[in-house]
Short mmCIF file of C-alpha atoms in Angstrom, two decimals:
data_model
loop_
_atom_site.label_atom_id
_atom_site.label_comp_id
_atom_site.label_asym_id
_atom_site.label_seq_id
_atom_site.Cartn_x
_atom_site.Cartn_y
_atom_site.Cartn_z
CA MET A 28 25.63 -38.47 19.12
CA LEU A 29 24.40 -37.80 15.61
CA LEU A 30 20.97 -39.40 16.08
CA PRO A 31 20.06 -37.38 19.23
CA LEU A 32 21.17 -34.18 17.51
CA LEU A 33 19.01 -34.94 14.47
CA LEU A 34 16.03 -35.75 16.69
CA SER A 35 16.54 -32.57 18.69
CA SER A 36 16.68 -30.51 15.51
CA LEU A 37 13.54 -32.19 14.15
CA LEU A 38 11.61 -31.65 17.38
CA ALA A 39 12.63 -27.99 17.50
CA HIS A 40 11.39 -27.55 13.93
CA ILE A 41 8.08 -29.25 14.74
CA SER A 42 7.57 -27.15 17.87
CA VAL A 43 8.03 -23.96 15.88
CA ALA A 44 5.75 -25.19 13.09
CA VAL A 45 2.86 -26.08 15.39
CA ALA A 46 3.24 -22.76 17.22
CA ARG A 47 1.88 -20.96 14.19
CA PRO A 48 -1.62 -19.66 14.98
CA GLN A 49 -4.68 -20.37 12.88
CA SER A 50 -4.84 -16.74 11.69
CA TYR A 51 -1.81 -15.22 10.03
CA ALA A 52 -3.62 -11.87 10.16
CA VAL A 53 -3.75 -12.06 13.95
CA TRP A 54 -0.16 -13.27 14.12
CA ALA A 55 1.05 -10.39 11.96
CA ALA A 56 -0.89 -7.80 13.96
CA ASP A 57 0.08 -9.17 17.37
CA SER A 58 3.74 -9.35 16.32
CA ALA A 59 3.72 -5.73 15.15
CA ILE A 60 2.05 -4.60 18.38
CA LYS A 61 4.47 -6.56 20.59
CA ARG A 62 7.37 -4.80 18.83
CA GLY A 63 5.66 -1.40 19.16
CA GLN A 64 5.47 -0.90 15.40
CA GLY A 65 3.05 1.65 14.01
CA ASN A 66 2.57 3.24 17.43
CA GLY A 67 2.95 6.87 16.34
CA LEU A 68 6.62 7.06 17.35
CA ASP A 69 9.80 6.73 15.32
CA SER A 70 12.79 4.59 16.33
CA SER A 71 14.04 7.34 18.66
CA GLY A 72 10.70 7.66 20.44
CA LYS A 73 9.59 10.92 18.78
CA PRO A 74 6.16 11.41 17.18
CA THR A 75 6.13 10.56 13.47
CA VAL A 76 3.34 11.12 10.95
CA SER A 77 4.04 8.01 8.93
CA TYR A 78 2.21 6.42 6.00
CA GLU A 79 3.47 3.01 7.19
CA HIS A 80 1.63 3.54 10.46
CA GLY A 81 -1.48 4.57 8.57
CA GLU A 82 -1.25 1.39 6.49
CA LEU A 83 -0.96 -0.80 9.60
CA GLN A 84 -3.85 1.03 11.29
CA TRP A 85 -6.01 0.34 8.21
CA GLY A 86 -5.36 -3.37 8.76
CA LEU A 87 -5.85 -3.24 12.53
CA ARG A 88 -9.19 -1.53 12.01
CA GLN A 89 -10.35 -4.37 9.72
CA LEU A 90 -9.07 -6.95 12.17
CA TYR A 91 -10.94 -5.25 15.02
CA GLU A 92 -14.13 -5.22 12.98
CA LYS A 93 -13.65 -8.93 12.19
CA THR A 94 -12.69 -10.21 15.63
CA GLY A 95 -14.16 -7.68 18.06
CA ASN A 96 -10.83 -7.70 19.90
CA LYS A 97 -10.62 -4.17 21.31
CA THR A 98 -6.83 -4.48 21.66
CA TYR A 99 -6.55 -3.47 18.00
CA TYR A 100 -8.83 -0.46 18.33
CA ASP A 101 -7.06 0.71 21.47
CA TYR A 102 -3.72 0.46 19.73
CA ILE A 103 -4.97 2.67 16.91
CA VAL A 104 -6.25 5.26 19.41
CA SER A 105 -3.01 5.22 21.36
CA ALA A 106 -0.89 5.68 18.24
CA ALA A 107 -3.06 8.48 16.86
CA ASN A 108 -3.05 10.31 20.20
CA ARG A 109 0.72 10.48 20.00
CA ILE A 110 0.58 12.56 16.81
CA VAL A 111 -2.57 14.65 17.42
CA ASP A 112 -2.85 16.79 20.55
CA VAL A 113 -6.05 17.62 22.46
CA ASN A 114 -6.72 20.58 20.17
CA GLY A 115 -6.33 18.56 16.99
CA VAL A 116 -2.89 19.93 16.12
CA ILE A 117 -0.77 17.39 14.25
CA ALA A 118 2.74 16.77 15.58
CA SER A 119 5.51 19.01 14.26
CA ALA A 120 6.99 16.06 12.34
CA TYR A 121 4.29 16.89 9.80
CA LYS A 122 5.50 19.74 7.56
CA PRO A 123 2.57 21.11 5.54
CA ALA A 124 4.92 23.30 3.49
CA ASP A 125 6.59 20.18 2.10
CA TYR A 126 3.35 19.32 0.29
CA SER A 127 4.17 15.63 0.66
CA LEU A 128 1.33 13.19 0.11
CA ASP A 129 2.96 10.56 2.33
CA PRO A 130 1.80 11.77 5.78
CA VAL A 131 -1.76 12.20 4.49
CA ARG A 132 -2.04 8.40 4.65
CA THR A 133 -2.62 8.74 8.40
CA GLY A 134 -5.71 10.80 7.56
CA PRO A 135 -8.07 7.81 7.23
CA THR A 136 -7.26 6.96 10.84
CA PHE A 137 -8.33 10.42 11.95
CA LEU A 138 -11.57 10.12 10.00
CA TYR A 139 -12.24 6.68 11.42
CA LEU A 140 -11.68 7.85 14.98
CA TYR A 141 -13.94 10.86 14.43
CA SER A 142 -16.68 8.53 13.18
CA GLN A 143 -16.25 6.39 16.30
CA THR A 144 -15.89 9.08 18.96
CA LYS A 145 -17.13 12.39 17.51
CA GLN A 146 -14.17 14.03 19.23
CA ALA A 147 -13.55 17.36 17.51
CA LYS A 148 -9.77 16.90 17.56
CA TRP A 149 -9.92 14.22 14.88
CA LYS A 150 -11.98 16.39 12.56
CA THR A 151 -9.58 19.29 13.13
CA ALA A 152 -6.59 17.10 12.26
CA ALA A 153 -8.36 15.79 9.14
CA ASP A 154 -9.16 19.36 8.12
CA ALA A 155 -5.43 20.14 8.16
CA PHE A 156 -4.73 17.40 5.62
CA ARG A 157 -7.72 18.48 3.52
CA GLY A 158 -6.29 21.98 3.57
CA GLN A 159 -2.98 20.70 2.28
CA LEU A 160 -4.73 19.07 -0.69
CA ASN A 161 -6.36 22.39 -1.53
CA GLY A 162 -2.92 23.88 -2.09
CA GLN A 163 -1.12 20.77 -3.35
CA PRO A 164 0.97 21.60 -6.44
CA ARG A 165 -0.38 20.05 -9.64
CA THR A 166 0.74 19.31 -13.16
CA GLY A 167 -0.80 21.19 -16.05
CA GLU A 168 -3.37 18.37 -16.34
CA GLY A 169 -4.25 18.50 -12.63
CA GLN A 170 -2.27 15.60 -11.18
CA PHE A 171 -1.05 16.15 -7.63
CA TRP A 172 2.74 16.36 -7.39
CA HIS A 173 4.02 13.63 -5.10
CA LYS A 174 5.96 16.21 -3.08
CA LEU A 175 6.86 19.85 -3.61
CA ARG A 176 10.51 18.89 -4.21
CA TYR A 177 9.54 16.42 -6.95
CA TYR A 178 8.75 19.02 -9.59
CA ASN A 179 5.78 18.09 -11.77
CA GLN A 180 6.01 14.41 -10.82
CA GLY A 181 3.07 12.06 -10.29
CA TRP A 182 3.89 8.75 -8.55
CA LEU A 183 1.72 5.67 -8.16
CA ASP A 184 2.55 5.75 -4.43
CA GLY A 185 0.84 9.11 -4.03
CA ILE A 186 -2.54 7.80 -5.11
CA TYR A 187 -2.66 5.50 -2.11
CA MET A 188 -1.20 8.10 0.21
CA GLY A 189 -3.52 10.97 -0.67
CA ASP A 190 -6.65 9.87 -2.48
CA ILE A 191 -8.16 7.34 -0.07
CA PHE A 192 -8.20 10.10 2.52
CA TYR A 193 -9.49 12.63 -0.03
CA ALA A 194 -12.38 10.31 -0.91
CA GLN A 195 -13.31 9.41 2.65
CA TYR A 196 -13.21 13.06 3.73
CA THR A 197 -15.47 13.98 0.81
CA LYS A 198 -17.90 11.17 1.62
CA ASP A 199 -18.03 12.11 5.32
CA PHE A 200 -18.35 15.88 5.03
CA GLN A 201 -19.00 16.92 1.41
CA SER A 202 -20.83 13.98 -0.15
CA THR A 203 -22.53 16.08 -2.84
CA ASN A 204 -19.32 17.84 -3.88
CA THR A 205 -19.21 16.58 -7.45
CA THR A 206 -16.15 18.71 -8.18
CA ALA A 207 -14.19 16.86 -5.53
CA TRP A 208 -15.37 13.46 -6.74
CA SER A 209 -14.37 14.33 -10.29
CA ASP A 210 -10.98 15.51 -9.08
CA ILE A 211 -10.40 12.23 -7.19
CA ALA A 212 -11.31 10.20 -10.25
CA SER A 213 -9.00 12.36 -12.32
CA GLN A 214 -6.06 11.53 -10.05
CA PHE A 215 -6.51 7.86 -10.96
CA THR A 216 -7.13 8.34 -14.68
CA LEU A 217 -4.23 10.77 -15.15
CA ILE A 218 -1.66 8.52 -13.48
CA TYR A 219 -2.99 5.57 -15.49
CA LYS A 220 -2.82 7.42 -18.78
CA ASN A 221 0.68 8.73 -18.19
CA THR A 222 2.31 5.58 -16.77
CA LEU A 223 0.64 2.69 -18.63
CA GLN A 224 3.20 0.56 -20.42
CA LYS A 225 2.26 0.41 -24.10
CA PRO A 226 2.17 -2.72 -26.27
CA GLY A 227 5.43 -3.10 -28.17
CA SER A 228 7.50 -1.86 -25.25
CA ALA A 229 10.50 -3.93 -24.22
CA ASN A 230 9.48 -6.54 -21.60
CA TYR A 231 5.82 -5.64 -22.05
CA THR A 232 3.60 -6.28 -19.03
CA GLY A 233 0.61 -3.99 -19.63
CA LEU A 234 1.15 -2.56 -16.15
CA LEU A 235 2.21 0.86 -14.82
CA TYR A 236 5.59 2.52 -14.52
CA HIS A 237 6.50 3.87 -11.08
CA GLY A 238 5.77 7.48 -12.01
CA TYR A 239 6.08 10.26 -14.57
CA ASP A 240 7.40 13.77 -14.94
CA TYR A 241 4.92 15.98 -16.74
CA SER A 242 7.67 18.55 -17.43
CA HIS A 243 10.05 15.93 -18.92
CA THR A 244 12.96 17.48 -16.97
CA ALA A 245 13.86 14.48 -14.77
CA VAL A 246 16.87 12.50 -15.93
CA TRP A 247 14.70 9.39 -16.27
CA ALA A 248 11.74 10.94 -18.10
CA SER A 249 10.80 9.21 -21.35
CA PRO A 250 10.40 11.31 -24.52
CA ASP A 251 6.72 10.49 -24.98
CA ARG A 252 4.90 10.88 -21.66
CA GLY A 253 7.79 11.49 -19.28
CA HIS A 254 7.45 8.16 -17.49
CA CYS A 255 10.31 6.43 -15.68
CA PRO A 256 11.97 3.37 -17.24
CA GLU A 257 10.92 0.58 -14.87
CA ILE A 258 7.85 -0.96 -13.23
CA TRP A 259 8.58 -1.29 -9.51
CA ASP A 260 6.42 -3.76 -7.68
CA ARG A 261 5.60 -1.81 -4.52
CA ALA A 262 4.57 1.34 -6.35
CA LEU A 263 2.18 -0.79 -8.37
CA GLY A 264 1.08 -2.46 -5.12
CA TRP A 265 0.17 0.88 -3.57
CA PHE A 266 -1.87 1.72 -6.66
CA PHE A 267 -3.70 -1.61 -6.72
CA MET A 268 -4.64 -1.25 -3.04
CA ALA A 269 -5.89 2.25 -3.76
CA LEU A 270 -8.05 0.94 -6.61
CA VAL A 271 -9.86 -1.65 -4.49
CA ASP A 272 -10.12 0.59 -1.42
CA ILE A 273 -11.45 3.64 -3.27
CA LEU A 274 -14.33 1.69 -4.77
CA ASP A 275 -15.67 1.05 -1.25
CA ILE A 276 -15.96 4.82 -0.79
CA PHE A 277 -16.63 6.36 -4.20
CA PRO A 278 -20.29 6.98 -5.18
CA LYS A 279 -21.46 4.50 -7.79
CA THR A 280 -23.70 7.15 -9.31
CA HIS A 281 -20.70 9.27 -10.34
CA SER A 282 -19.10 8.50 -13.72
CA GLY A 283 -15.69 8.35 -12.02
CA TYR A 284 -16.67 5.11 -10.34
CA ALA A 285 -16.83 3.24 -13.66
CA SER A 286 -13.58 4.90 -14.82
CA ILE A 287 -11.72 3.67 -11.75
CA GLN A 288 -13.24 0.19 -11.89
CA ASN A 289 -12.33 -0.08 -15.58
CA ILE A 290 -8.69 0.63 -14.72
CA LEU A 291 -8.79 -2.19 -12.17
CA LYS A 292 -10.47 -4.58 -14.55
CA ASP A 293 -7.87 -3.76 -17.23
CA LEU A 294 -4.85 -4.19 -14.96
CA ALA A 295 -5.84 -7.25 -12.92
CA PRO A 296 -5.35 -9.87 -15.69
CA HIS A 297 -1.98 -8.32 -16.57
CA LEU A 298 -0.94 -8.54 -12.94
CA ARG A 299 -2.02 -12.20 -12.82
CA ASP A 300 0.05 -12.91 -15.94
CA ALA A 301 3.11 -11.05 -14.63
CA ALA A 302 3.59 -13.49 -11.74
CA ASP A 303 6.54 -15.86 -11.96
CA PRO A 304 5.18 -19.17 -13.32
CA GLN A 305 7.07 -21.33 -10.83
CA THR A 306 6.69 -19.43 -7.56
CA GLY A 307 3.52 -17.47 -8.29
CA VAL A 308 4.98 -14.24 -6.88
CA TRP A 309 6.39 -11.13 -8.54
CA TRP A 310 9.81 -9.68 -9.27
CA LEU A 311 10.97 -6.47 -7.58
CA VAL A 312 11.56 -4.86 -10.99
CA MET A 313 8.69 -6.26 -12.98
CA THR A 314 10.05 -5.12 -16.31
CA GLN A 315 13.19 -7.22 -15.82
CA PRO A 316 12.00 -10.73 -14.81
CA GLY A 317 14.83 -13.17 -14.19
CA ARG A 318 17.60 -10.64 -14.65
CA ALA A 319 20.66 -11.10 -12.45
CA LYS A 320 20.27 -9.32 -9.07
CA ASN A 321 16.49 -9.06 -9.46
CA TYR A 322 14.52 -10.97 -6.84
CA PHE A 323 11.04 -11.77 -5.54
CA GLU A 324 9.96 -8.98 -3.19
CA SER A 325 7.47 -9.48 -0.38
CA SER A 326 5.65 -6.18 0.16
CA GLY A 327 4.51 -5.91 -3.45
CA ALA A 328 3.45 -9.56 -3.44
CA ALA A 329 1.32 -9.09 -0.33
CA MET A 330 -0.26 -5.94 -1.71
CA PHE A 331 -1.15 -7.75 -4.94
CA VAL A 332 -2.72 -10.68 -3.08
CA TYR A 333 -4.83 -8.31 -0.97
CA SER A 334 -5.96 -6.33 -3.98
CA LEU A 335 -6.81 -9.27 -6.23
CA LEU A 336 -8.71 -11.23 -3.56
CA LYS A 337 -10.60 -8.17 -2.33
CA GLY A 338 -11.37 -7.05 -5.88
CA VAL A 339 -12.84 -10.42 -6.80
CA ARG A 340 -14.68 -10.84 -3.48
CA LEU A 341 -16.48 -7.53 -3.89
CA GLY A 342 -17.18 -7.98 -7.58
CA TYR A 343 -14.85 -5.23 -8.71
CA ILE A 344 -12.77 -7.69 -10.76
CA PRO A 345 -14.45 -10.33 -12.96
CA ASP A 346 -12.99 -13.80 -12.52
CA ALA A 347 -15.28 -16.18 -14.37
CA ASP A 348 -12.65 -18.89 -14.75
CA GLY A 349 -11.24 -18.47 -11.22
CA SER A 350 -7.75 -17.80 -12.53
CA ILE A 351 -7.24 -14.57 -10.60
CA VAL A 352 -8.16 -16.09 -7.25
CA LYS A 353 -6.05 -19.15 -8.11
CA ALA A 354 -3.03 -16.91 -8.83
CA ALA A 355 -3.53 -14.94 -5.61
CA LYS A 356 -3.80 -18.15 -3.55
CA LYS A 357 -0.62 -19.55 -5.13
CA ALA A 358 1.24 -16.35 -4.33
CA TYR A 359 -0.03 -16.31 -0.74
CA GLN A 360 1.08 -19.89 -0.18
CA TYR A 361 4.59 -18.97 -1.38
CA ILE A 362 4.54 -15.94 0.90
CA VAL A 363 3.78 -17.90 4.09
CA ALA A 364 6.21 -20.68 3.17
CA ASN A 365 9.15 -18.35 2.47
CA TRP A 366 8.77 -14.98 4.15
CA VAL A 367 7.07 -15.73 7.47
CA ILE A 368 9.50 -16.91 10.16
CA ALA A 369 8.38 -18.06 13.61
CA ASN A 370 10.25 -16.64 16.60
CA SER A 371 10.75 -18.34 19.97
CA ASP A 372 8.76 -15.55 21.71
CA GLY A 373 5.63 -16.39 19.73
CA THR A 374 5.98 -13.51 17.24
CA MET A 375 6.71 -13.80 13.55
CA ASN A 376 9.40 -12.13 11.48
CA TRP A 377 8.58 -10.80 8.03
CA MET A 378 11.27 -11.11 5.41
CA ASN A 379 12.30 -9.74 2.00
CA THR A 380 10.74 -6.29 1.99
CA VAL A 381 12.81 -3.66 0.21
CA GLU A 382 13.45 -0.61 2.36
CA VAL A 383 12.47 2.13 -0.08
CA GLY A 384 11.98 3.04 -3.72
CA SER A 385 12.25 6.56 -5.02
CA LEU A 386 12.36 8.54 -8.25
CA SER A 387 14.65 11.12 -6.71
CA GLY A 388 17.61 9.59 -8.57
CA ASN A 389 18.04 8.01 -12.00
CA GLY A 390 15.26 5.39 -11.74
CA THR A 391 17.44 2.59 -13.15
CA PHE A 392 17.25 -1.14 -12.59
CA GLU A 393 20.56 -0.91 -10.74
CA TYR A 394 19.08 1.58 -8.31
CA TYR A 395 16.09 -0.55 -7.40
CA VAL A 396 18.05 -3.79 -6.87
CA GLY A 397 20.69 -1.92 -4.87
CA VAL A 398 18.30 -0.84 -2.09
CA PRO A 399 18.66 -3.04 1.03
CA LEU A 400 16.06 -5.44 2.41
CA VAL A 401 14.71 -4.93 5.92
CA VAL A 402 13.41 -7.58 8.34
CA ASN A 403 9.96 -6.65 9.72
CA ASP A 404 9.65 -3.62 7.49
CA LEU A 405 6.19 -2.31 8.34
CA LYS A 406 5.26 -1.53 4.74
CA GLY A 407 5.45 -5.22 4.01
CA LEU A 408 4.19 -6.57 7.32
CA ALA A 409 1.09 -4.38 7.18
CA ALA A 410 0.44 -5.52 3.61
CA PHE A 411 0.76 -9.12 4.77
CA LEU A 412 -1.85 -8.44 7.48
CA LEU A 413 -4.20 -7.14 4.78
CA ALA A 414 -3.48 -10.02 2.43
CA SER A 415 -4.08 -12.51 5.26
CA LEU A 416 -7.43 -10.92 6.11
CA GLU A 417 -8.55 -11.45 2.52
CA TYR A 418 -7.09 -14.97 2.23
CA GLU A 419 -8.82 -15.97 5.47
CA ARG A 420 -12.15 -14.65 4.13
CA LEU A 421 -11.94 -17.34 1.46
#
């Protein structure tokens, strides 16, 4: 009996292995769509204005442009129609008075659909987000607060959530607004200045802490610049994706372009060097590599692969010796070998993405490693779609 069982197990493994499609980007997208992820609705079927959905739609848009498969475009339209009515009013799940940057991440979808259809509703919806940014609370230096309830706090996450939209809106409707372009560049340079880990710090990486409190009143704020104590991989991942995406939009003739690119060029080699030497991927808490309870986290890894490969491909990141692309490829190969699981229905499961990370508490190592992992978390799955698009361009 043992031999038939072994053969059966081996054949089952082989059948799953060969079921994997040629494109992981397509597989990730099709799996998300089959599960109804990123469709404009929350788990209870109510409209939700979600940055995760905006992130997925960014990937679906690129996949549509690459493949011409209108399924991806239609899915974006369907999802966006669930949160914007015929008059351009955004669903009530969006609370402008919260001054949260998170929902603004759906704004690039509105701008994209306006560019494709010229339907006024999408411009009206985008105007609502642009209006929020006009009143967004700021630190004394001009950094957007991440949310109204996070007093005087700038987070890396918020750059991705708010400033890609801010830049695209400016390009589309106010391209000569040099004040806006300078403000966008300032969002990047301020967060960089206030969160950059300095040489001589314990567990030095040369990368960026999750966020900072300009008022120094948060329990975690450091005495010098008010930054939090740890470097969390996904926050840094959001920022890296913002760096490479903003340079597609930002005018090269404005001095802010060079400022943003210089940040990217400074950080990229440090990110390469922060990868675990054996696996090639990155720790959840990057300032505590190898510490008990720390682990390799998938959403940050996928974001880093996307950012490094795109940055090199477009010439934003110099890579004369090929070491950055080599590091990104090694990480991607670990990702597909360990975090992509084939299902019997032809979809894939995505593993090892941490559910959330916040500076609402004490910002400690124990907090970050205590947050649960979620299977098929869209923040990670969408990042894997983006990473796969770049890897497949190689």
